[in-house]
């Protein structure tokens, strides 16, 4: 794309939702294939772009009436080829107008800046979003109330223009909340429903179908999918809001880098197959582990798992919620679930016994991760292990966990042995 020649018309209209998401992930940006025969898009690193060489084409900039769809490239804080391409695909996959940001939290900050609520209702969820709210509170006096305590909404006067913010599935457990219920509560008060759908990427759920006004993604997770880029995404059906947030982003300055935009395009091409595999494996692992910790299970595997794990949490195990949950997550459950170890020591030691799971924070990548969650979130129980399932084979992941439990249980047993007084000829004493 050059500044003086707009891209030629697309073979595929951006709003053409008659194609399935797998197809749109590959072709929704075809209209941006201007002046180049590249099949794989080029990485454009330029921050600035030449104006037209034709003086009569030179029209001074005016933000208000800029046509974003056909805006010429000027400066990469305004728009840039790689991020625009990523936004074109995300718009298709998320069924709205999409904007990208330098990180998920930058996107959330931009959303609060645009909507300027006086009150926000929010549950537990990702602790970083609470940090963003604290910063906004400092700037604007924004009040935070508990999502699950409507009395606190009343006391704070949550009403028109305020925000009900729901993260589902929820960090760090992968359990789900009923969006329709919160959409109804928000609607009654004239508040917006904003949904952090990071744990339920496109393909698993579409929060607009349950009444969301704005959708937030940390694109760092499933959209990026390879643990190598930071990205935030906001999506809305409201074209005017999208244009205004785009204009505000120019001054917030929190745009994605071109390298990340390029990586993002490369990543979302395979979003569907990655997430389907991850979702399927996570559900099978969560169900297997949950069955193992059941007291009625007396299999050998069950005995081993029970030595280390006391409880498993995941939306796939919310049997009583399946009537709304199967509607809300028609594509499958999220690839993150949580395990509670029987002790803090076990939770802390298990990651070191695994070979396939990296012990690291974050989620959504092709690599399976386990995190003793206390490492990054002091508010969560010290026995909690957060699991992010990657695209490795299910059987291998299962075996790795089982071997890890076994090693930990044996070590625990031998440590217990060494703590026990040992009978010697000379008498009783601990080994030195
Ligand atoms: C990671 C995450 C964020 C923050 O995203 P960054 O890209 O790290 O800024 C927000 N919400 C949820 C649910 C997340 O997992």
GROMACS .gro file of C-alpha atoms and ligand atoms in nm:
model
  447
    1UNK     CA    1   0.000   0.000   0.000
    2UNK     CA    2   0.130   0.348  -0.080
    3UNK     CA    3   0.003   0.683   0.036
    4UNK     CA    4  -0.104   0.805  -0.307
    5UNK     CA    5  -0.289   0.497  -0.432
    6UNK     CA    6  -0.565   0.335  -0.228
    7UNK     CA    7  -0.572  -0.044  -0.231
    8UNK     CA    8  -0.765  -0.202  -0.517
    9UNK     CA    9  -1.110  -0.336  -0.438
   10UNK     CA   10  -1.118  -0.658  -0.244
   11UNK     CA   11  -1.203  -0.994  -0.389
   12UNK     CA   12  -1.367  -1.057  -0.054
   13UNK     CA   13  -1.576  -0.799   0.129
   14UNK     CA   14  -1.466  -0.756   0.490
   15UNK     CA   15  -1.819  -0.797   0.621
   16UNK     CA   16  -1.885  -1.114   0.428
   17UNK     CA   17  -1.976  -1.348   0.710
   18UNK     CA   18  -2.105  -1.619   0.475
   19UNK     CA   19  -1.757  -1.770   0.493
   20UNK     CA   20  -1.669  -1.976   0.795
   21UNK     CA   21  -1.418  -1.837   1.048
   22UNK     CA   22  -1.144  -2.076   0.932
   23UNK     CA   23  -1.171  -1.923   0.583
   24UNK     CA   24  -1.202  -1.565   0.707
   25UNK     CA   25  -0.887  -1.608   0.915
   26UNK     CA   26  -0.697  -1.665   0.590
   27UNK     CA   27  -0.882  -1.426   0.357
   28UNK     CA   28  -1.050  -1.143   0.550
   29UNK     CA   29  -0.746  -0.923   0.480
   30UNK     CA   30  -0.719  -1.005   0.109
   31UNK     CA   31  -0.847  -0.657   0.025
   32UNK     CA   32  -0.523  -0.520   0.169
   33UNK     CA   33  -0.308  -0.717  -0.075
   34UNK     CA   34  -0.222  -0.402  -0.265
   35UNK     CA   35   0.050  -0.374  -0.527
   36UNK     CA   36   0.224  -0.688  -0.425
   37UNK     CA   37   0.210  -1.050  -0.527
   38UNK     CA   38   0.320  -1.173  -0.184
   39UNK     CA   39   0.113  -1.459  -0.051
   40UNK     CA   40   0.262  -1.412   0.296
   41UNK     CA   41   0.221  -1.044   0.393
   42UNK     CA   42   0.534  -0.831   0.417
   43UNK     CA   43   0.652  -0.676   0.743
   44UNK     CA   44   0.636  -0.297   0.710
   45UNK     CA   45   0.864  -0.126   0.958
   46UNK     CA   46   0.827   0.234   0.843
   47UNK     CA   47   0.686   0.478   1.098
   48UNK     CA   48   0.618   0.744   0.837
   49UNK     CA   49   0.477   0.737   0.485
   50UNK     CA   50   0.526   0.968   0.187
   51UNK     CA   51   0.246   1.209   0.098
   52UNK     CA   52   0.118   1.222  -0.256
   53UNK     CA   53   0.341   1.383  -0.514
   54UNK     CA   54   0.036   1.544  -0.668
   55UNK     CA   55  -0.028   1.884  -0.498
   56UNK     CA   56  -0.401   1.875  -0.568
   57UNK     CA   57  -0.428   1.554  -0.362
   58UNK     CA   58  -0.284   1.726  -0.054
   59UNK     CA   59  -0.568   1.785   0.191
   60UNK     CA   60  -0.482   1.899   0.544
   61UNK     CA   61  -0.560   1.644   0.814
   62UNK     CA   62  -0.882   1.663   1.014
   63UNK     CA   63  -0.934   1.380   1.259
   64UNK     CA   64  -1.311   1.423   1.278
   65UNK     CA   65  -1.389   1.351   0.917
   66UNK     CA   66  -1.119   1.100   0.845
   67UNK     CA   67  -1.254   0.794   0.666
   68UNK     CA   68  -1.071   0.520   0.854
   69UNK     CA   69  -1.148   0.256   0.596
   70UNK     CA   70  -0.970   0.452   0.325
   71UNK     CA   71  -0.735   0.667   0.527
   72UNK     CA   72  -0.400   0.709   0.360
   73UNK     CA   73  -0.101   0.597   0.558
   74UNK     CA   74   0.060   0.893   0.730
   75UNK     CA   75   0.226   0.793   1.055
   76UNK     CA   76   0.228   0.456   1.230
   77UNK     CA   77   0.075   0.587   1.555
   78UNK     CA   78  -0.234   0.661   1.343
   79UNK     CA   79  -0.240   0.340   1.141
   80UNK     CA   80   0.010   0.096   0.998
   81UNK     CA   81  -0.018  -0.177   0.735
   82UNK     CA   82   0.048  -0.480   0.957
   83UNK     CA   83  -0.185  -0.382   1.241
   84UNK     CA   84  -0.457  -0.269   1.000
   85UNK     CA   85  -0.438  -0.612   0.841
   86UNK     CA   86  -0.470  -0.782   1.179
   87UNK     CA   87  -0.770  -0.562   1.264
   88UNK     CA   88  -0.938  -0.658   0.935
   89UNK     CA   89  -0.916  -1.027   1.026
   90UNK     CA   90  -1.018  -0.974   1.389
   91UNK     CA   91  -1.319  -0.770   1.279
   92UNK     CA   92  -1.436  -1.069   1.077
   93UNK     CA   93  -1.366  -1.328   1.344
   94UNK     CA   94  -1.512  -1.121   1.629
   95UNK     CA   95  -1.809  -0.995   1.425
   96UNK     CA   96  -1.763  -0.627   1.501
   97UNK     CA   97  -1.527  -0.335   1.449
   98UNK     CA   98  -1.186  -0.414   1.593
   99UNK     CA   99  -0.898  -0.206   1.724
  100UNK     CA  100  -0.561  -0.334   1.839
  101UNK     CA  101  -0.351  -0.199   2.125
  102UNK     CA  102  -0.003  -0.251   2.262
  103UNK     CA  103  -0.133  -0.493   2.528
  104UNK     CA  104  -0.456  -0.624   2.678
  105UNK     CA  105  -0.428  -0.378   2.965
  106UNK     CA  106  -0.366  -0.089   2.725
  107UNK     CA  107  -0.690  -0.189   2.551
  108UNK     CA  108  -0.878  -0.196   2.884
  109UNK     CA  109  -0.733   0.144   2.975
  110UNK     CA  110  -0.850   0.280   2.638
  111UNK     CA  111  -1.197   0.138   2.692
  112UNK     CA  112  -1.232   0.303   3.034
  113UNK     CA  113  -1.097   0.627   2.889
  114UNK     CA  114  -1.355   0.620   2.613
  115UNK     CA  115  -1.659   0.521   2.822
  116UNK     CA  116  -1.554   0.723   3.133
  117UNK     CA  117  -1.778   0.536   3.378
  118UNK     CA  118  -1.827   0.668   3.731
  119UNK     CA  119  -1.881   0.316   3.863
  120UNK     CA  120  -1.758  -0.021   3.742
  121UNK     CA  121  -1.878  -0.359   3.870
  122UNK     CA  122  -1.610  -0.625   3.838
  123UNK     CA  123  -1.547  -0.967   3.988
  124UNK     CA  124  -1.221  -1.143   4.070
  125UNK     CA  125  -1.062  -1.238   3.742
  126UNK     CA  126  -0.735  -1.111   3.603
  127UNK     CA  127  -0.568  -0.896   3.868
  128UNK     CA  128  -0.411  -0.662   3.611
  129UNK     CA  129  -0.751  -0.520   3.516
  130UNK     CA  130  -0.794  -0.414   3.880
  131UNK     CA  131  -0.463  -0.233   3.851
  132UNK     CA  132  -0.594  -0.042   3.547
  133UNK     CA  133  -0.905   0.052   3.744
  134UNK     CA  134  -0.685   0.182   4.027
  135UNK     CA  135  -0.502   0.409   3.782
  136UNK     CA  136  -0.832   0.535   3.642
  137UNK     CA  137  -0.967   0.588   3.994
  138UNK     CA  138  -0.670   0.810   4.063
  139UNK     CA  139  -0.746   1.014   3.751
  140UNK     CA  140  -1.125   1.025   3.758
  141UNK     CA  141  -1.251   0.903   4.096
  142UNK     CA  142  -1.391   0.590   3.930
  143UNK     CA  143  -1.555   0.366   4.192
  144UNK     CA  144  -1.517  -0.012   4.185
  145UNK     CA  145  -1.794  -0.239   4.316
  146UNK     CA  146  -1.830  -0.615   4.344
  147UNK     CA  147  -1.985  -0.783   4.040
  148UNK     CA  148  -2.153  -1.038   4.263
  149UNK     CA  149  -2.303  -0.794   4.514
  150UNK     CA  150  -2.582  -0.593   4.354
  151UNK     CA  151  -2.640  -0.407   4.678
  152UNK     CA  152  -2.296  -0.252   4.633
  153UNK     CA  153  -2.404  -0.142   4.283
  154UNK     CA  154  -2.703   0.038   4.434
  155UNK     CA  155  -2.498   0.202   4.704
  156UNK     CA  156  -2.252   0.337   4.446
  157UNK     CA  157  -2.539   0.438   4.214
  158UNK     CA  158  -2.431   0.222   3.920
  159UNK     CA  159  -2.642   0.348   3.631
  160UNK     CA  160  -2.643   0.499   3.285
  161UNK     CA  161  -2.303   0.506   3.121
  162UNK     CA  162  -2.142   0.293   3.391
  163UNK     CA  163  -1.987  -0.048   3.332
  164UNK     CA  164  -2.066  -0.405   3.426
  165UNK     CA  165  -1.744  -0.586   3.341
  166UNK     CA  166  -1.748  -0.964   3.319
  167UNK     CA  167  -1.450  -1.185   3.256
  168UNK     CA  168  -1.552  -1.528   3.135
  169UNK     CA  169  -1.413  -1.786   3.144
  170UNK     CA  170  -1.247  -1.656   3.453
  171UNK     CA  171  -0.883  -1.627   3.552
  172UNK     CA  172  -0.728  -1.832   3.711
  173UNK     CA  173  -0.970  -2.125   3.719
  174UNK     CA  174  -1.134  -2.133   3.375
  175UNK     CA  175  -1.481  -2.134   3.531
  176UNK     CA  176  -1.756  -1.950   3.342
  177UNK     CA  177  -2.015  -1.684   3.434
  178UNK     CA  178  -2.357  -1.645   3.275
  179UNK     CA  179  -2.329  -1.346   3.041
  180UNK     CA  180  -2.702  -1.319   2.967
  181UNK     CA  181  -2.768  -1.269   3.335
  182UNK     CA  182  -2.522  -0.979   3.357
  183UNK     CA  183  -2.638  -0.834   3.024
  184UNK     CA  184  -2.988  -0.814   3.169
  185UNK     CA  185  -2.868  -0.649   3.490
  186UNK     CA  186  -2.657  -0.397   3.297
  187UNK     CA  187  -2.937  -0.321   3.052
  188UNK     CA  188  -3.185  -0.251   3.334
  189UNK     CA  189  -2.956   0.021   3.465
  190UNK     CA  190  -2.851   0.166   3.131
  191UNK     CA  191  -2.496   0.044   3.192
  192UNK     CA  192  -2.263  -0.112   2.938
  193UNK     CA  193  -2.173  -0.479   2.949
  194UNK     CA  194  -1.805  -0.515   2.872
  195UNK     CA  195  -1.667  -0.867   2.845
  196UNK     CA  196  -1.310  -0.981   2.886
  197UNK     CA  197  -1.322  -1.279   2.653
  198UNK     CA  198  -0.950  -1.356   2.664
  199UNK     CA  199  -1.006  -1.710   2.798
  200UNK     CA  200  -1.279  -1.771   2.538
  201UNK     CA  201  -1.135  -1.660   2.203
  202UNK     CA  202  -1.336  -1.649   1.879
  203UNK     CA  203  -1.441  -2.001   1.790
  204UNK     CA  204  -1.534  -2.087   2.148
  205UNK     CA  205  -1.773  -1.803   2.229
  206UNK     CA  206  -1.918  -1.480   2.089
  207UNK     CA  207  -2.016  -1.252   2.380
  208UNK     CA  208  -2.210  -1.024   2.143
  209UNK     CA  209  -2.464  -1.306   2.114
  210UNK     CA  210  -2.526  -1.277   2.490
  211UNK     CA  211  -2.556  -0.898   2.485
  212UNK     CA  212  -2.202  -0.763   2.525
  213UNK     CA  213  -2.149  -0.403   2.414
  214UNK     CA  214  -1.770  -0.421   2.408
  215UNK     CA  215  -1.537  -0.720   2.396
  216UNK     CA  216  -1.183  -0.713   2.526
  217UNK     CA  217  -0.913  -0.964   2.441
  218UNK     CA  218  -0.561  -0.989   2.562
  219UNK     CA  219  -0.436  -1.085   2.216
  220UNK     CA  220  -0.116  -1.182   2.391
  221UNK     CA  221  -0.288  -1.511   2.471
  222UNK     CA  222  -0.481  -1.713   2.208
  223UNK     CA  223  -0.482  -1.461   1.924
  224UNK     CA  224  -0.103  -1.439   1.940
  225UNK     CA  225  -0.088  -1.801   2.042
  226UNK     CA  226   0.290  -1.844   2.037
  227UNK     CA  227   0.401  -1.665   2.356
  228UNK     CA  228   0.594  -1.408   2.153
  229UNK     CA  229   0.383  -1.092   2.121
  230UNK     CA  230   0.188  -0.848   2.338
  231UNK     CA  231  -0.145  -0.740   2.199
  232UNK     CA  232  -0.476  -0.599   2.315
  233UNK     CA  233  -0.802  -0.596   2.120
  234UNK     CA  234  -1.130  -0.407   2.159
  235UNK     CA  235  -1.432  -0.500   1.950
  236UNK     CA  236  -1.767  -0.324   1.925
  237UNK     CA  237  -2.066  -0.335   1.692
  238UNK     CA  238  -2.098   0.043   1.733
  239UNK     CA  239  -1.926   0.198   1.433
  240UNK     CA  240  -1.926   0.547   1.581
  241UNK     CA  241  -1.768   0.427   1.907
  242UNK     CA  242  -1.503   0.244   1.708
  243UNK     CA  243  -1.415   0.559   1.513
  244UNK     CA  244  -1.392   0.764   1.831
  245UNK     CA  245  -1.176   0.506   2.007
  246UNK     CA  246  -0.952   0.495   1.702
  247UNK     CA  247  -0.915   0.874   1.720
  248UNK     CA  248  -0.841   0.854   2.095
  249UNK     CA  249  -0.584   0.581   2.039
  250UNK     CA  250  -0.382   0.826   1.830
  251UNK     CA  251  -0.332   1.031   2.148
  252UNK     CA  252  -0.310   0.747   2.396
  253UNK     CA  253  -0.032   0.624   2.173
  254UNK     CA  254  -0.083   0.263   2.278
  255UNK     CA  255  -0.062   0.110   1.931
  256UNK     CA  256   0.082  -0.232   1.860
  257UNK     CA  257   0.424  -0.249   1.701
  258UNK     CA  258   0.438  -0.348   1.336
  259UNK     CA  259   0.638  -0.660   1.418
  260UNK     CA  260   0.362  -0.768   1.659
  261UNK     CA  261   0.097  -0.686   1.399
  262UNK     CA  262   0.279  -0.904   1.150
  263UNK     CA  263   0.315  -1.185   1.404
  264UNK     CA  264  -0.052  -1.144   1.490
  265UNK     CA  265  -0.164  -1.196   1.131
  266UNK     CA  266   0.056  -1.500   1.103
  267UNK     CA  267  -0.096  -1.632   1.428
  268UNK     CA  268  -0.467  -1.578   1.369
  269UNK     CA  269  -0.445  -1.773   1.044
  270UNK     CA  270  -0.432  -2.088   1.259
  271UNK     CA  271  -0.647  -1.967   1.549
  272UNK     CA  272  -0.928  -2.212   1.489
  273UNK     CA  273  -0.722  -2.529   1.469
  274UNK     CA  274  -0.502  -2.427   1.761
  275UNK     CA  275  -0.788  -2.336   1.989
  276UNK     CA  276  -0.998  -2.639   1.896
  277UNK     CA  277  -0.712  -2.871   1.981
  278UNK     CA  278  -0.632  -2.685   2.303
  279UNK     CA  279  -0.996  -2.675   2.410
  280UNK     CA  280  -1.049  -3.044   2.343
  281UNK     CA  281  -0.735  -3.152   2.531
  282UNK     CA  282  -0.808  -2.921   2.825
  283UNK     CA  283  -1.158  -3.058   2.864
  284UNK     CA  284  -1.034  -3.419   2.845
  285UNK     CA  285  -0.759  -3.351   3.101
  286UNK     CA  286  -0.992  -3.166   3.338
  287UNK     CA  287  -1.254  -3.442   3.318
  288UNK     CA  288  -0.993  -3.714   3.364
  289UNK     CA  289  -0.841  -3.542   3.669
  290UNK     CA  290  -1.181  -3.462   3.814
  291UNK     CA  291  -1.284  -3.827   3.784
  292UNK     CA  292  -0.955  -3.932   3.947
  293UNK     CA  293  -1.001  -3.711   4.255
  294UNK     CA  294  -1.350  -3.848   4.312
  295UNK     CA  295  -1.341  -4.068   4.624
  296UNK     CA  296  -1.533  -4.339   4.441
  297UNK     CA  297  -1.250  -4.378   4.188
  298UNK     CA  298  -1.021  -4.663   4.289
  299UNK     CA  299  -0.817  -4.704   3.969
  300UNK     CA  300  -0.437  -4.699   3.990
  301UNK     CA  301  -0.433  -4.363   3.814
  302UNK     CA  302  -0.691  -4.232   4.058
  303UNK     CA  303  -0.478  -4.339   4.353
  304UNK     CA  304  -0.177  -4.153   4.215
  305UNK     CA  305  -0.367  -3.834   4.129
  306UNK     CA  306  -0.536  -3.831   4.470
  307UNK     CA  307  -0.198  -3.826   4.644
  308UNK     CA  308  -0.131  -3.479   4.504
  309UNK     CA  309  -0.454  -3.318   4.379
  310UNK     CA  310  -0.766  -3.247   4.582
  311UNK     CA  311  -0.985  -3.055   4.338
  312UNK     CA  312  -1.015  -2.955   3.972
  313UNK     CA  313  -1.198  -2.644   3.844
  314UNK     CA  314  -1.308  -2.582   3.484
  315UNK     CA  315  -1.623  -2.470   3.306
  316UNK     CA  316  -1.659  -2.821   3.161
  317UNK     CA  317  -1.722  -2.943   3.518
  318UNK     CA  318  -2.006  -2.694   3.585
  319UNK     CA  319  -2.271  -2.961   3.525
  320UNK     CA  320  -2.550  -2.754   3.683
  321UNK     CA  321  -2.482  -2.464   3.442
  322UNK     CA  322  -2.477  -2.657   3.115
  323UNK     CA  323  -2.814  -2.523   2.994
  324UNK     CA  324  -2.677  -2.170   2.949
  325UNK     CA  325  -2.313  -2.269   2.920
  326UNK     CA  326  -2.353  -2.488   2.613
  327UNK     CA  327  -2.528  -2.193   2.447
  328UNK     CA  328  -2.266  -1.942   2.557
  329UNK     CA  329  -1.967  -2.159   2.463
  330UNK     CA  330  -2.091  -2.354   2.161
  331UNK     CA  331  -1.736  -2.405   2.032
  332UNK     CA  332  -1.603  -2.574   2.344
  333UNK     CA  333  -1.462  -2.485   2.684
  334UNK     CA  334  -1.156  -2.269   2.741
  335UNK     CA  335  -0.810  -2.429   2.736
  336UNK     CA  336  -0.729  -2.310   3.092
  337UNK     CA  337  -0.826  -2.496   3.407
  338UNK     CA  338  -0.707  -2.507   3.767
  339UNK     CA  339  -0.598  -2.780   4.005
  340UNK     CA  340  -0.576  -2.750   4.381
  341UNK     CA  341  -0.283  -2.944   4.526
  342UNK     CA  342  -0.321  -3.103   4.867
  343UNK     CA  343  -0.062  -2.869   5.015
  344UNK     CA  344   0.124  -2.551   4.932
  345UNK     CA  345   0.448  -2.750   4.918
  346UNK     CA  346   0.306  -2.985   4.657
  347UNK     CA  347   0.172  -2.697   4.446
  348UNK     CA  348   0.513  -2.537   4.460
  349UNK     CA  349   0.701  -2.855   4.371
  350UNK     CA  350   0.482  -3.013   4.103
  351UNK     CA  351   0.597  -2.791   3.813
  352UNK     CA  352   0.956  -2.907   3.869
  353UNK     CA  353   0.846  -3.269   3.815
  354UNK     CA  354   0.697  -3.209   3.471
  355UNK     CA  355   0.880  -3.234   3.140
  356UNK     CA  356   0.628  -3.102   2.888
  357UNK     CA  357   0.466  -2.822   3.089
  358UNK     CA  358   0.680  -2.510   3.123
  359UNK     CA  359   0.654  -2.348   3.463
  360UNK     CA  360   0.559  -1.997   3.355
  361UNK     CA  361   0.284  -1.741   3.378
  362UNK     CA  362   0.054  -1.642   3.091
  363UNK     CA  363  -0.150  -1.873   2.873
  364UNK     CA  364  -0.286  -1.929   2.527
  365UNK     CA  365   0.034  -2.035   2.354
  366UNK     CA  366   0.100  -2.356   2.165
  367UNK     CA  367   0.318  -2.470   2.458
  368UNK     CA  368   0.144  -2.614   2.764
  369UNK     CA  369   0.213  -2.414   3.079
  370UNK     CA  370   0.161  -2.476   3.447
  371UNK     CA  371   0.187  -2.200   3.704
  372UNK     CA  372   0.196  -2.213   4.079
  373UNK     CA  373  -0.028  -1.911   4.069
  374UNK     CA  374   0.107  -1.754   4.388
  375UNK     CA  375   0.413  -1.658   4.185
  376UNK     CA  376   0.220  -1.380   4.011
  377UNK     CA  377  -0.105  -1.334   4.204
  378UNK     CA  378  -0.093  -1.304   4.582
  379UNK     CA  379  -0.473  -1.298   4.605
  380UNK     CA  380  -0.517  -1.659   4.498
  381UNK     CA  381  -0.497  -1.969   4.720
  382UNK     CA  382  -0.143  -2.099   4.770
  383UNK     CA  383  -0.243  -2.449   4.658
  384UNK     CA  384  -0.366  -2.339   4.317
  385UNK     CA  385  -0.200  -2.449   3.993
  386UNK     CA  386  -0.316  -2.284   3.673
  387UNK     CA  387  -0.293  -2.503   3.364
  388UNK     CA  388  -0.281  -2.362   3.011
  389UNK     CA  389  -0.307  -2.643   2.762
  390UNK     CA  390  -0.111  -2.619   2.439
  391UNK     CA  391  -0.125  -2.820   2.119
  392UNK     CA  392   0.085  -3.118   2.227
  393UNK     CA  393  -0.085  -3.458   2.208
  394UNK     CA  394  -0.335  -3.518   2.488
  395UNK     CA  395  -0.192  -3.860   2.574
  396UNK     CA  396   0.157  -3.713   2.621
  397UNK     CA  397   0.030  -3.435   2.845
  398UNK     CA  398  -0.167  -3.685   3.051
  399UNK     CA  399   0.136  -3.910   3.091
  400UNK     CA  400   0.355  -3.615   3.188
  401UNK     CA  401   0.112  -3.517   3.463
  402UNK     CA  402   0.078  -3.872   3.588
  403UNK     CA  403   0.456  -3.919   3.597
  404UNK     CA  404   0.486  -3.587   3.779
  405UNK     CA  405   0.230  -3.683   4.044
  406UNK     CA  406   0.405  -4.016   4.089
  407UNK     CA  407   0.749  -3.853   4.129
  408UNK     CA  408   0.611  -3.603   4.376
  409UNK     CA  409   0.426  -3.862   4.579
  410UNK     CA  410   0.737  -4.085   4.594
  411UNK     CA  411   0.956  -3.794   4.693
  412UNK     CA  412   0.704  -3.697   4.957
  413UNK     CA  413   0.708  -4.053   5.087
  414UNK     CA  414   1.088  -4.075   5.090
  415UNK     CA  415   1.114  -3.733   5.255
  416UNK     CA  416   0.870  -3.852   5.516
  417UNK     CA  417   1.094  -4.159   5.559
  418UNK     CA  418   1.402  -3.949   5.610
  419UNK     CA  419   1.225  -3.736   5.866
  420UNK     CA  420   1.136  -4.050   6.059
  421UNK     CA  421   1.372  -4.152   6.332
  422UNK     CA  422   1.591  -4.439   6.212
  423UNK     CA  423   1.677  -4.734   6.434
  424UNK     CA  424   2.052  -4.785   6.456
  425UNK     CA  425   2.263  -5.014   6.675
  426UNK     CA  426   2.375  -4.710   6.870
  427UNK     CA  427   2.022  -4.596   6.927
  428UNK     CA  428   1.767  -4.371   6.764
  429UNK     CA  429   1.872  -4.074   6.556
  430UNK     CA  430   1.813  -3.877   6.239
  431UNK     CA  431   2.057  -3.936   5.954
  432UNK     CA  432   2.307  -3.656   5.915
  433LIG     C1  433  -0.340  -1.144   3.022
  433LIG     C2  434  -0.475  -1.093   3.048
  433LIG     C3  435  -0.503  -0.957   3.043
  433LIG     C4  436  -0.395  -0.854   3.018
  433LIG     O1  437  -0.340  -0.865   2.893
  433LIG     P1  438  -0.191  -0.816   2.857
  433LIG     O2  439  -0.183  -0.844   2.712
  433LIG     O3  440  -0.098  -0.897   2.940
  433LIG     O4  441  -0.185  -0.672   2.892
  433LIG     C5  442  -0.633  -0.916   3.063
  433LIG     N1  443  -0.730  -1.005   3.090
  433LIG     C6  444  -0.707  -1.136   3.098
  433LIG     C7  445  -0.819  -1.229   3.128
  433LIG     C8  446  -0.579  -1.185   3.077
  433LIG     O5  447  -0.555  -1.316   3.086
   0.00000   0.00000   0.00000
